[in-house]
Amino acid sequence: MAPTELSQPTNGSAHLDPTGDTFPKLLLRNVERFGDKVAIREKDYGIWQSYSWREYLAQARLIALGLAAVGFKRGDKTAIVGDNRPQLYWAMLATQALGGVPVPLYQDSIEKEMEFIVDHAEARFAIVEDQEQVDKLLQVQARCPRLERIVYDDPRGLQHYEDAGIVSLAALQELGRRFDQEHPGYFEREVAQGQADDVAIICYTSGTTGQPKGTMLSFRNLIVTGRNAIAYEGLRASDEVVAYLPMAWIGDHMFSFAQSILTGFTTNCPESPATVLQDLREIGPTYFFAPPGIYQRILTTAMIRIEDCAGPKRRMVRFFLDLARRVERRRLAGKPVPPGERLLHAVGRVLVYGPLRDNLGMSKVRLAYTAGEAIGPELFEFYRALGVNMKQLYGMTESSALICIQRDGEVRLDTVGTPLTDVEIRVDPSGEVLYRSPGVFVGYYKNPEATQQTKEDGWVRSGDAGIIDKDGHLRIIDRARDVGRLADGTLFAPKYLENKLKFSPYIREAVCVGQDRPFVAALLNIDVTAVGSWAERRGLAYTSYTDLSQKPEVYELVREEVARMNRSLLDEPQLRGAQVRRFLMLHKELDPDDQEITRTRKVRRGFIAEKYATLVDALYSDEDHVSVEAKVTYEDGRIGTVRADVRIREAEVFASGAPA
Amino acid sequence: MSGEPGAGTLRAPRRAAGFAARADGTSGEKPLLEVERISVRFGAVLALNQVSLDVRRGEILAIIGPNGAGKTTLLNVISGFYQPYEGRILFEGRDRTHLRAPDVAALGLARTFQNVALFRGMTVLDNIMTGRLLKMRGSFLWEALYWGPARRQELEHRAFVERIIDFLEIQAIRKTPAGRLPYGLQKRVELARALAAEPTLLLLDEPMAGMNVEEKEDMCRFILDVNDEFGTTIALIEHDMSVVMDISDRVAVLDYGRKIADGAPADVRANPAVIHAYLGVHHE
């Protein structure tokens, strides 16, 4: 009988000292502890601009006083929208200092999504990055008059706006400076009123179903969880992180804001979303966090460059990468590595692994986490093989980002590690994972029913199906409601298959269907960068995504990738029967604006199955093509249609006896 | 060349002044550029025939016309590539008809080309830096040593170029060789290089040719922003009529080397002579 409960004993960290139980209080302390040490950097005008902890406080303080000057009251909410910018992190802290609650929003949300959150959170203030966000919020404001002030950081293009409600951050800080003279000590008094159990942030979860829910987390949740992870992993003030994931996502909040303030390490904000990979390389973070999709993209970019290399160089890289994977697979399985391979591996370190790691910006990484979704085994092996200490982590917004972390030396491909200090885990008879910890959220904002459904006696339903293995590691298989069976009873874990497919550099997204069906079929999105460059090398002309995705040559290319995935399933007895038999290439990219995937790029399977029902039916018919029409939402909110004729192909399926 | 007092530091008045000049239509202020009865001849071909045109401070002027109408020739005359056969050109009230291209550039005039003319092997950053060359002072020796004033100067120019990079949102390609960029981005880099010269008058020769809809929209936004933020006067040649109608304050139409119309976009569109020229009515 497998164990169904796991826990990690407490270390007494749940008790918080009242002089350091909120982030604003901790920031005041950081100024004494670290003073002129760099707290946050931003690349602007081609140069890394640094701000010390002293400046961090000074800037946040002026924003807070400026907000106070325009009537901010304790309990007010500030919507925060934009790419990762120091100014926006300061804005979060400023809001907390005044006893308010920051509500970060995804910066690429369309108006309708923003309207829901701004309205639901009853935000009175918004602090945003630039004109793009101001434009959206002005539209929102027309329907949510509760939103009084929109503060922007970058004045570009905004000089002719004559709305009374909008003001620049610089002007707000100027108001703050004046307010400070009239009300000396105001900021410090407000900070002193904050308490551990105040709500520190409301994170709206993108949610694969229904409207977003506002998860309220207290200072205690974030500080205790953050601190436990810091102790567990030995994070220190000299660490460097790159803040490039959406500020609205709990992971970024934990790593770039909470833990940075807790340990004093430096957060680095990239120049623009398009420069992240270059900036990553310039900073050389020691502590790195990314969902598998990002690792995949980094890898794809590198692979394209390797493919473009001269022949001998390319063959050398391939040889050593294959070797590294073999060695890493042995290590993960706890098997010894033969001396010959060990020697070659050392050569590879000099010739390939080191330089490649440097190229990926990972030469200084001590800790690279992946989470958010199960990672494809091939992808995981690749990074570990290069010598990047990649580890899996498990958590969610409701747990203050962290539940389980793999310990150094206990890294496995298929587990997410053991519970963090003070965390208890239980698997209920249906297979769903439940947890209880000091990081468990306060509740969903204005949604007690949802809170009740998710949380009981401090135990939270994760919605994930998992098992605890014989070594006491948690293993997540899939979303609890997604794990199913084929018509013949074979276990069907769609996400597992999709992740395997997505390891191919040519496949960007995959959706597998098969519940109560005779076999598994897949709807795929090509990676337009990788396939585009592949087509270019072959002189294959194409006009658009749709055109490229329907080329017979591209189908042949992807067919081989599907076959490779099918073959790899032979190693896994329970999943062997779930090989992909038929597949098609979607004529458009899955897009959060069309609600097909969430902003964190999780596939909304149910929605897609419904929307593309004709395609799914065709996959289970004898047809070799099907014509479709799809609605697309453009970035400006307009709606159009795309028509296409989509081909369907059979994939090669392997019998269990065949050589792997 | 450096003797011109204040050359290169001349700045157009801010947008507000531009609006004022446009609002009364007649403009009490003297035009920035006056082209008076210019003719250009290539052998027996009369490419421009007695063309007169004003460019007013702060405006965006579009020059349109069917193929071979003489638009690019006009731009080339203004920028000093061609010498006119008759007529004269006044820039800020001074006659500069016979100045050569480098001297024209020193007066505060910059341009982009119909077929992108970047240094393909150089990075985007270096390409844009070349736009600052006219502003650089100092001897070859100092430059070679990269020390003292030369270093200081280089840093100042780099800082200026970085503002343009930020403005045109091309941070991600700063270090990419220009020849490796897609066409639309090359056009944007060319605009950046022209802006690096801090021009008073910017001449754009088909800035949107060969672009897709999205690239065109971006380019329109940048042109409007340049005009708005830097107060730069812009004269551009463009074929896409919707673009012309959207972004220009005034439109001049050329046909067979003659100017056949000049006025607000809506008026020009309704002008029968323009419609004839565009619908290809036979000319004998």
Tab-separated table of C-alpha atoms in Angstrom, chain A residues 128-491:
chain	number	residue	atom	x	y	z
A	128	VAL	CA	0.632	51.242	-15.070
A	129	GLU	CA	3.621	51.189	-17.338
A	130	ASP	CA	2.724	53.115	-20.482
A	131	GLN	CA	0.254	54.452	-23.004
A	132	GLU	CA	-0.888	50.997	-24.095
A	133	GLN	CA	-2.144	50.199	-20.601
A	134	VAL	CA	-3.504	53.716	-20.028
A	135	ASP	CA	-5.610	53.367	-23.181
A	136	LYS	CA	-7.078	50.083	-21.980
A	137	LEU	CA	-7.744	51.389	-18.498
A	138	LEU	CA	-9.425	54.544	-19.795
A	139	GLN	CA	-11.894	52.261	-21.567
A	140	VAL	CA	-12.310	50.249	-18.382
A	141	GLN	CA	-12.793	53.418	-16.368
A	142	ALA	CA	-15.716	54.427	-18.560
A	143	ARG	CA	-17.562	51.364	-17.232
A	144	CYS	CA	-15.995	51.176	-13.748
A	145	PRO	CA	-16.254	54.716	-12.405
A	146	ARG	CA	-14.854	53.485	-9.083
A	147	LEU	CA	-11.441	53.613	-10.722
A	148	GLU	CA	-10.397	57.179	-9.904
A	149	ARG	CA	-6.788	57.625	-10.871
A	150	ILE	CA	-4.559	56.125	-13.493
A	151	VAL	CA	-0.861	56.696	-12.864
A	152	TYR	CA	1.621	55.979	-15.650
A	153	ASP	CA	5.360	55.633	-15.625
A	154	ASP	CA	6.399	56.144	-19.258
A	155	PRO	CA	5.048	59.479	-20.584
A	156	ARG	CA	5.638	58.613	-24.244
A	157	GLY	CA	2.654	59.478	-26.395
A	158	LEU	CA	0.651	60.698	-23.421
A	159	GLN	CA	1.354	64.423	-23.489
A	160	HIS	CA	-1.888	65.291	-25.287
A	161	TYR	CA	-4.126	63.295	-22.965
A	162	GLU	CA	-6.294	65.703	-21.095
A	163	ASP	CA	-8.125	63.323	-18.824
A	164	ALA	CA	-8.299	64.712	-15.324
A	165	GLY	CA	-7.849	61.266	-13.802
A	166	ILE	CA	-4.491	60.420	-15.293
A	167	VAL	CA	-1.210	61.549	-13.833
A	168	SER	CA	2.429	60.639	-14.373
A	169	LEU	CA	4.339	58.748	-11.727
A	170	ALA	CA	6.856	61.596	-11.537
A	171	ALA	CA	4.050	64.077	-10.863
A	172	LEU	CA	2.556	61.743	-8.265
A	173	GLN	CA	5.917	61.515	-6.519
A	174	GLU	CA	6.155	65.302	-6.598
A	175	LEU	CA	2.772	65.442	-4.853
A	176	GLY	CA	4.232	62.956	-2.392
A	177	ARG	CA	7.210	65.193	-1.728
A	178	ARG	CA	4.905	68.081	-0.857
A	179	PHE	CA	2.637	65.845	1.218
A	180	ASP	CA	5.711	64.689	3.133
A	181	GLN	CA	6.544	68.248	4.158
A	182	GLU	CA	2.987	68.861	5.338
A	183	HIS	CA	2.660	65.500	7.096
A	184	PRO	CA	6.070	64.514	8.434
A	185	GLY	CA	6.251	60.907	9.665
A	186	TYR	CA	3.061	59.905	7.842
A	187	PHE	CA	4.674	57.070	5.881
A	188	GLU	CA	6.361	55.556	8.937
A	189	ARG	CA	3.150	55.705	10.980
A	190	GLU	CA	1.179	53.993	8.238
A	191	VAL	CA	3.823	51.277	7.867
A	192	ALA	CA	3.787	50.636	11.610
A	193	GLN	CA	0.040	49.917	11.470
A	194	GLY	CA	0.508	46.956	9.126
A	195	GLN	CA	0.159	43.447	10.570
A	196	ALA	CA	1.159	39.924	9.616
A	197	ASP	CA	-2.382	38.823	8.847
A	198	ASP	CA	-3.316	41.761	6.634
A	199	VAL	CA	-3.937	40.866	3.026
A	200	ALA	CA	-0.681	41.558	1.177
A	201	ILE	CA	-1.798	40.898	-2.365
A	202	ILE	CA	-4.730	39.658	-4.412
A	203	CYS	CA	-3.617	37.508	-7.326
A	204	TYR	CA	-6.298	36.773	-9.864
A	205	THR	CA	-5.734	33.237	-11.107
A	206	SER	CA	-6.088	32.819	-14.827
A	207	GLY	CA	-8.253	29.749	-14.200
A	208	THR	CA	-8.770	27.088	-16.855
A	209	THR	CA	-12.496	27.337	-16.261
A	210	GLY	CA	-14.860	30.191	-15.485
A	211	GLN	CA	-14.092	33.708	-14.312
A	212	PRO	CA	-10.812	34.438	-12.557
A	213	LYS	CA	-10.780	34.180	-8.779
A	214	GLY	CA	-8.955	36.681	-6.591
A	215	THR	CA	-6.671	34.742	-4.274
A	216	MET	CA	-5.956	36.744	-1.130
A	217	LEU	CA	-2.560	36.094	0.451
A	218	SER	CA	-1.485	37.585	3.753
A	219	PHE	CA	1.946	38.870	4.690
A	220	ARG	CA	2.273	35.843	6.949
A	221	ASN	CA	1.545	33.467	4.034
A	222	LEU	CA	4.213	34.994	1.858
A	223	ILE	CA	6.858	35.738	4.475
A	224	VAL	CA	6.774	32.333	6.173
A	225	THR	CA	6.670	30.397	2.897
A	226	GLY	CA	9.345	32.571	1.316
A	227	ARG	CA	11.580	32.270	4.344
A	228	ASN	CA	11.170	28.488	4.551
A	229	ALA	CA	12.237	28.143	0.935
A	230	ILE	CA	15.182	30.476	1.466
A	231	ALA	CA	16.436	28.341	4.361
A	232	TYR	CA	15.735	25.123	2.455
A	233	GLU	CA	17.737	26.221	-0.600
A	234	GLY	CA	20.336	28.450	1.021
A	235	LEU	CA	19.470	31.633	-0.864
A	236	ARG	CA	21.569	34.650	0.034
A	237	ALA	CA	21.887	38.375	-0.509
A	238	SER	CA	24.430	37.904	-3.297
A	239	ASP	CA	21.961	36.033	-5.508
A	240	GLU	CA	20.653	37.529	-8.732
A	241	VAL	CA	17.288	36.846	-10.345
A	242	VAL	CA	15.837	38.051	-13.618
A	243	ALA	CA	12.257	39.245	-13.294
A	244	TYR	CA	10.634	38.553	-16.635
A	245	LEU	CA	7.533	36.529	-15.884
A	246	PRO	CA	4.262	38.421	-15.542
A	247	MET	CA	4.030	40.392	-12.317
A	248	ALA	CA	0.489	39.125	-11.936
A	249	TRP	CA	1.759	35.615	-11.483
A	250	ILE	CA	2.435	34.420	-7.951
A	251	GLY	CA	5.800	32.928	-8.912
A	252	ASP	CA	7.201	36.279	-9.942
A	253	HIS	CA	5.762	37.873	-6.838
A	254	MET	CA	7.425	35.303	-4.620
A	255	PHE	CA	10.839	35.359	-6.321
A	256	SER	CA	11.253	38.930	-7.547
A	257	PHE	CA	9.470	40.720	-4.739
A	258	ALA	CA	8.965	38.690	-1.546
A	259	GLN	CA	12.198	36.706	-1.461
A	260	SER	CA	14.206	39.651	-2.740
A	261	ILE	CA	13.022	41.741	0.199
A	262	LEU	CA	13.490	38.823	2.605
A	263	THR	CA	17.107	38.070	1.678
A	264	GLY	CA	18.206	41.315	0.050
A	265	PHE	CA	19.132	39.755	-3.283
A	266	THR	CA	18.995	41.676	-6.550
A	267	THR	CA	16.092	41.585	-8.977
A	268	ASN	CA	16.910	42.427	-12.611
A	269	CYS	CA	14.267	43.761	-14.997
A	270	PRO	CA	14.916	43.170	-18.720
A	271	GLU	CA	14.874	45.981	-21.238
A	272	SER	CA	11.837	44.669	-23.087
A	273	PRO	CA	10.100	41.321	-23.450
A	274	ALA	CA	11.958	40.796	-26.724
A	275	THR	CA	15.398	41.160	-25.142
A	276	VAL	CA	14.937	38.699	-22.271
A	277	LEU	CA	17.333	36.109	-23.662
A	278	GLN	CA	20.124	38.651	-24.238
A	279	ASP	CA	19.554	40.296	-20.873
A	280	LEU	CA	19.582	36.901	-19.211
A	281	ARG	CA	23.000	36.344	-20.645
A	282	GLU	CA	24.306	39.726	-19.504
A	283	ILE	CA	23.090	39.256	-15.946
A	284	GLY	CA	23.931	35.593	-15.533
A	285	PRO	CA	21.352	34.942	-12.815
A	286	THR	CA	22.228	32.576	-9.983
A	287	TYR	CA	18.623	31.780	-9.240
A	288	PHE	CA	16.289	31.228	-12.113
A	289	PHE	CA	12.691	30.301	-12.480
A	290	ALA	CA	10.742	29.429	-15.569
A	291	PRO	CA	7.776	27.351	-16.656
A	292	PRO	CA	8.729	24.557	-19.071
A	293	GLY	CA	7.526	26.624	-22.020
A	294	ILE	CA	10.273	29.197	-21.476
A	295	TYR	CA	12.984	26.555	-21.165
A	296	GLN	CA	11.608	25.100	-24.353
A	297	ARG	CA	11.899	28.442	-26.110
A	298	ILE	CA	15.445	29.018	-24.918
A	299	LEU	CA	16.319	25.560	-26.141
A	300	THR	CA	14.588	26.062	-29.487
A	301	THR	CA	16.516	29.297	-30.109
A	302	ALA	CA	19.781	27.518	-29.317
A	303	MET	CA	18.855	24.502	-31.454
A	304	ILE	CA	18.079	26.678	-34.461
A	305	ARG	CA	21.511	28.232	-34.154
A	306	ILE	CA	23.126	24.808	-33.850
A	307	GLU	CA	21.263	23.661	-36.971
A	308	ASP	CA	22.682	26.663	-38.808
A	309	CYS	CA	26.270	25.762	-37.853
A	310	ALA	CA	28.833	24.318	-40.219
A	311	GLY	CA	28.669	20.520	-40.557
A	312	PRO	CA	31.600	19.369	-38.377
A	313	LYS	CA	30.686	21.752	-35.579
A	314	ARG	CA	27.095	20.625	-35.680
A	315	ARG	CA	28.087	16.988	-35.544
A	316	MET	CA	30.365	17.652	-32.590
A	317	VAL	CA	27.614	19.432	-30.665
A	318	ARG	CA	25.146	16.650	-31.412
A	319	PHE	CA	27.583	13.962	-30.359
A	320	PHE	CA	28.301	15.582	-27.010
A	321	LEU	CA	24.678	16.441	-26.340
A	322	ASP	CA	23.663	12.836	-26.923
A	323	LEU	CA	26.460	11.712	-24.643
A	324	ALA	CA	25.414	14.154	-21.937
A	325	ARG	CA	21.845	12.917	-22.102
A	326	ARG	CA	22.926	9.304	-21.745
A	327	VAL	CA	25.110	10.158	-18.767
A	328	GLU	CA	22.404	12.252	-17.122
A	329	ARG	CA	19.805	9.526	-17.626
A	330	ARG	CA	22.082	7.106	-15.817
A	331	ARG	CA	22.683	9.565	-13.003
A	332	LEU	CA	18.979	10.289	-12.530
A	333	ALA	CA	18.313	6.574	-12.417
A	334	GLY	CA	21.117	6.173	-9.860
A	335	LYS	CA	23.220	3.931	-12.130
A	336	PRO	CA	27.028	4.195	-12.407
A	337	VAL	CA	28.587	5.934	-15.422
A	338	PRO	CA	31.263	3.939	-17.292
A	339	PRO	CA	34.766	5.499	-17.061
A	340	GLY	CA	35.062	6.029	-20.827
A	341	GLU	CA	31.889	8.082	-20.924
A	342	ARG	CA	32.979	9.980	-17.860
A	343	LEU	CA	36.188	10.998	-19.604
A	344	LEU	CA	34.390	12.078	-22.772
A	345	HIS	CA	31.909	13.973	-20.635
A	346	ALA	CA	34.786	15.988	-19.171
A	347	VAL	CA	35.968	16.841	-22.687
A	348	GLY	CA	32.417	17.823	-23.593
A	349	ARG	CA	32.304	20.156	-20.633
A	350	VAL	CA	35.111	22.205	-22.133
A	351	LEU	CA	34.042	22.005	-25.759
A	352	VAL	CA	30.269	22.157	-25.635
A	353	TYR	CA	28.463	22.223	-22.303
A	354	GLY	CA	30.254	25.204	-20.775
A	355	PRO	CA	30.049	27.453	-23.839
A	356	LEU	CA	26.458	26.451	-24.520
A	357	ARG	CA	25.450	27.109	-20.931
A	358	ASP	CA	27.082	30.508	-21.139
A	359	ASN	CA	25.223	31.172	-24.352
A	360	LEU	CA	21.925	30.366	-22.675
A	361	GLY	CA	22.791	32.774	-19.843
A	362	MET	CA	22.998	29.922	-17.350
A	363	SER	CA	26.662	29.692	-16.518
A	364	LYS	CA	26.196	31.038	-12.983
A	365	VAL	CA	22.905	29.362	-12.188
A	366	ARG	CA	22.956	27.554	-8.843
A	367	LEU	CA	19.275	26.877	-8.883
A	368	ALA	CA	16.946	26.658	-11.841
A	369	TYR	CA	13.374	25.823	-11.029
A	370	THR	CA	10.721	24.641	-13.354
A	371	ALA	CA	7.070	24.498	-12.428
A	372	GLY	CA	3.615	25.411	-13.539
A	373	GLU	CA	3.325	22.342	-15.684
A	374	ALA	CA	4.936	18.940	-15.881
A	375	ILE	CA	8.158	19.212	-17.786
A	376	GLY	CA	8.938	16.978	-20.746
A	377	PRO	CA	11.571	14.423	-19.699
A	378	GLU	CA	13.756	15.202	-22.705
A	379	LEU	CA	13.783	18.898	-21.882
A	380	PHE	CA	14.616	18.258	-18.241
A	381	GLU	CA	17.437	15.905	-19.144
A	382	PHE	CA	18.847	18.367	-21.628
A	383	TYR	CA	19.376	21.139	-19.096
A	384	ARG	CA	20.628	18.859	-16.372
A	385	ALA	CA	22.952	17.252	-18.887
A	386	LEU	CA	24.449	20.675	-19.572
A	387	GLY	CA	25.198	20.963	-15.875
A	388	VAL	CA	22.356	23.316	-14.967
A	389	ASN	CA	20.999	22.398	-11.553
A	390	MET	CA	17.435	22.196	-12.729
A	391	LYS	CA	14.892	21.133	-10.191
A	392	GLN	CA	11.195	20.689	-10.155
A	393	LEU	CA	8.951	22.492	-7.832
A	394	TYR	CA	5.281	22.219	-7.135
A	395	GLY	CA	2.971	24.904	-5.968
A	396	MET	CA	0.152	27.224	-6.855
A	397	THR	CA	-1.208	30.644	-6.111
A	398	GLU	CA	-3.305	29.295	-3.239
A	399	SER	CA	-0.192	27.952	-1.489
A	400	SER	CA	1.880	31.143	-1.867
A	401	ALA	CA	3.663	29.558	-4.817
A	402	LEU	CA	5.416	26.721	-2.976
A	403	ILE	CA	4.443	23.269	-1.740
A	404	CYS	CA	7.181	20.836	-2.759
A	405	ILE	CA	10.770	21.314	-3.913
A	406	GLN	CA	13.262	18.699	-5.020
A	407	ARG	CA	16.252	18.647	-2.708
A	408	ASP	CA	19.720	18.721	-4.224
A	409	GLY	CA	20.769	15.118	-4.741
A	410	GLU	CA	17.156	13.946	-4.822
A	411	VAL	CA	16.268	15.236	-8.241
A	412	ARG	CA	14.046	12.903	-10.235
A	413	LEU	CA	12.500	13.236	-13.569
A	414	ASP	CA	9.018	12.235	-12.643
A	415	THR	CA	8.517	13.696	-9.173
A	416	VAL	CA	8.151	17.197	-7.819
A	417	GLY	CA	10.120	16.472	-4.665
A	418	THR	CA	9.279	16.472	-0.982
A	419	PRO	CA	7.167	18.945	0.990
A	420	LEU	CA	8.721	22.195	2.108
A	421	THR	CA	9.139	22.849	5.841
A	422	ASP	CA	5.770	23.045	7.655
A	423	VAL	CA	3.878	21.593	4.706
A	424	GLU	CA	1.600	18.549	4.959
A	425	ILE	CA	0.364	16.620	1.966
A	426	ARG	CA	-2.402	14.046	1.595
A	427	VAL	CA	-3.700	12.133	-1.394
A	428	ASP	CA	-7.419	11.402	-1.123
A	429	PRO	CA	-8.972	8.166	-2.439
A	430	SER	CA	-9.937	9.791	-5.753
A	431	GLY	CA	-6.255	10.525	-6.310
A	432	GLU	CA	-6.452	14.273	-5.731
A	433	VAL	CA	-3.617	15.951	-3.837
A	434	LEU	CA	-4.513	18.047	-0.760
A	435	TYR	CA	-2.122	20.205	1.239
A	436	ARG	CA	-1.950	22.257	4.414
A	437	SER	CA	0.723	24.835	5.155
A	438	PRO	CA	1.379	28.307	6.586
A	439	GLY	CA	1.224	29.549	3.019
A	440	VAL	CA	-2.383	28.523	2.521
A	441	PHE	CA	-4.340	31.492	1.232
A	442	VAL	CA	-6.787	33.556	3.255
A	443	GLY	CA	-9.642	33.014	0.812
A	444	TYR	CA	-10.956	34.103	-2.564
A	445	TYR	CA	-11.907	37.761	-2.577
A	446	LYS	CA	-15.703	38.180	-2.433
A	447	ASN	CA	-16.232	34.508	-3.245
A	448	PRO	CA	-16.887	32.504	-0.061
A	449	GLU	CA	-18.480	29.584	-1.951
A	450	ALA	CA	-15.354	29.003	-3.986
A	451	THR	CA	-13.249	29.341	-0.854
A	452	GLN	CA	-15.366	26.705	0.884
A	453	GLN	CA	-15.155	24.309	-2.029
A	454	THR	CA	-11.381	24.526	-2.119
A	455	LYS	CA	-10.419	24.859	1.514
A	456	GLU	CA	-11.551	22.791	4.465
A	457	ASP	CA	-9.934	22.703	7.941
A	458	GLY	CA	-6.908	24.385	6.417
A	459	TRP	CA	-6.591	21.628	3.816
A	460	VAL	CA	-6.683	22.810	0.237
A	461	ARG	CA	-7.752	20.788	-2.785
A	462	SER	CA	-5.070	21.184	-5.424
A	463	GLY	CA	-7.101	19.906	-8.355
A	464	ASP	CA	-4.115	17.793	-9.358
A	465	ALA	CA	-3.983	14.026	-9.483
A	466	GLY	CA	-0.880	12.632	-7.858
A	467	ILE	CA	0.721	9.761	-6.039
A	468	ILE	CA	3.309	9.562	-3.278
A	469	ASP	CA	6.055	7.175	-4.303
A	470	LYS	CA	7.992	4.749	-2.126
A	471	ASP	CA	10.754	7.318	-1.420
A	472	GLY	CA	8.273	9.851	-0.132
A	473	HIS	CA	8.303	12.021	-3.228
A	474	LEU	CA	5.158	13.514	-4.646
A	475	ARG	CA	4.448	12.723	-8.259
A	476	ILE	CA	1.882	14.737	-10.206
A	477	ILE	CA	0.294	12.936	-13.132
A	478	ASP	CA	-2.171	15.406	-14.502
A	479	ARG	CA	-5.054	17.668	-13.594
A	480	ALA	CA	-7.385	15.531	-11.501
A	481	ARG	CA	-10.309	16.047	-13.836
A	482	ASP	CA	-8.276	15.437	-17.005
A	483	VAL	CA	-6.946	11.961	-16.297
A	484	GLY	CA	-9.170	9.539	-18.120
A	485	ARG	CA	-9.341	6.247	-19.942
A	486	LEU	CA	-9.648	5.235	-23.543
A	487	ALA	CA	-12.666	3.181	-24.553
A	488	ASP	CA	-10.714	-0.028	-23.886
A	489	GLY	CA	-9.708	1.109	-20.393
A	490	THR	CA	-6.119	2.166	-21.157
A	491	LEU	CA	-4.887	4.982	-18.926
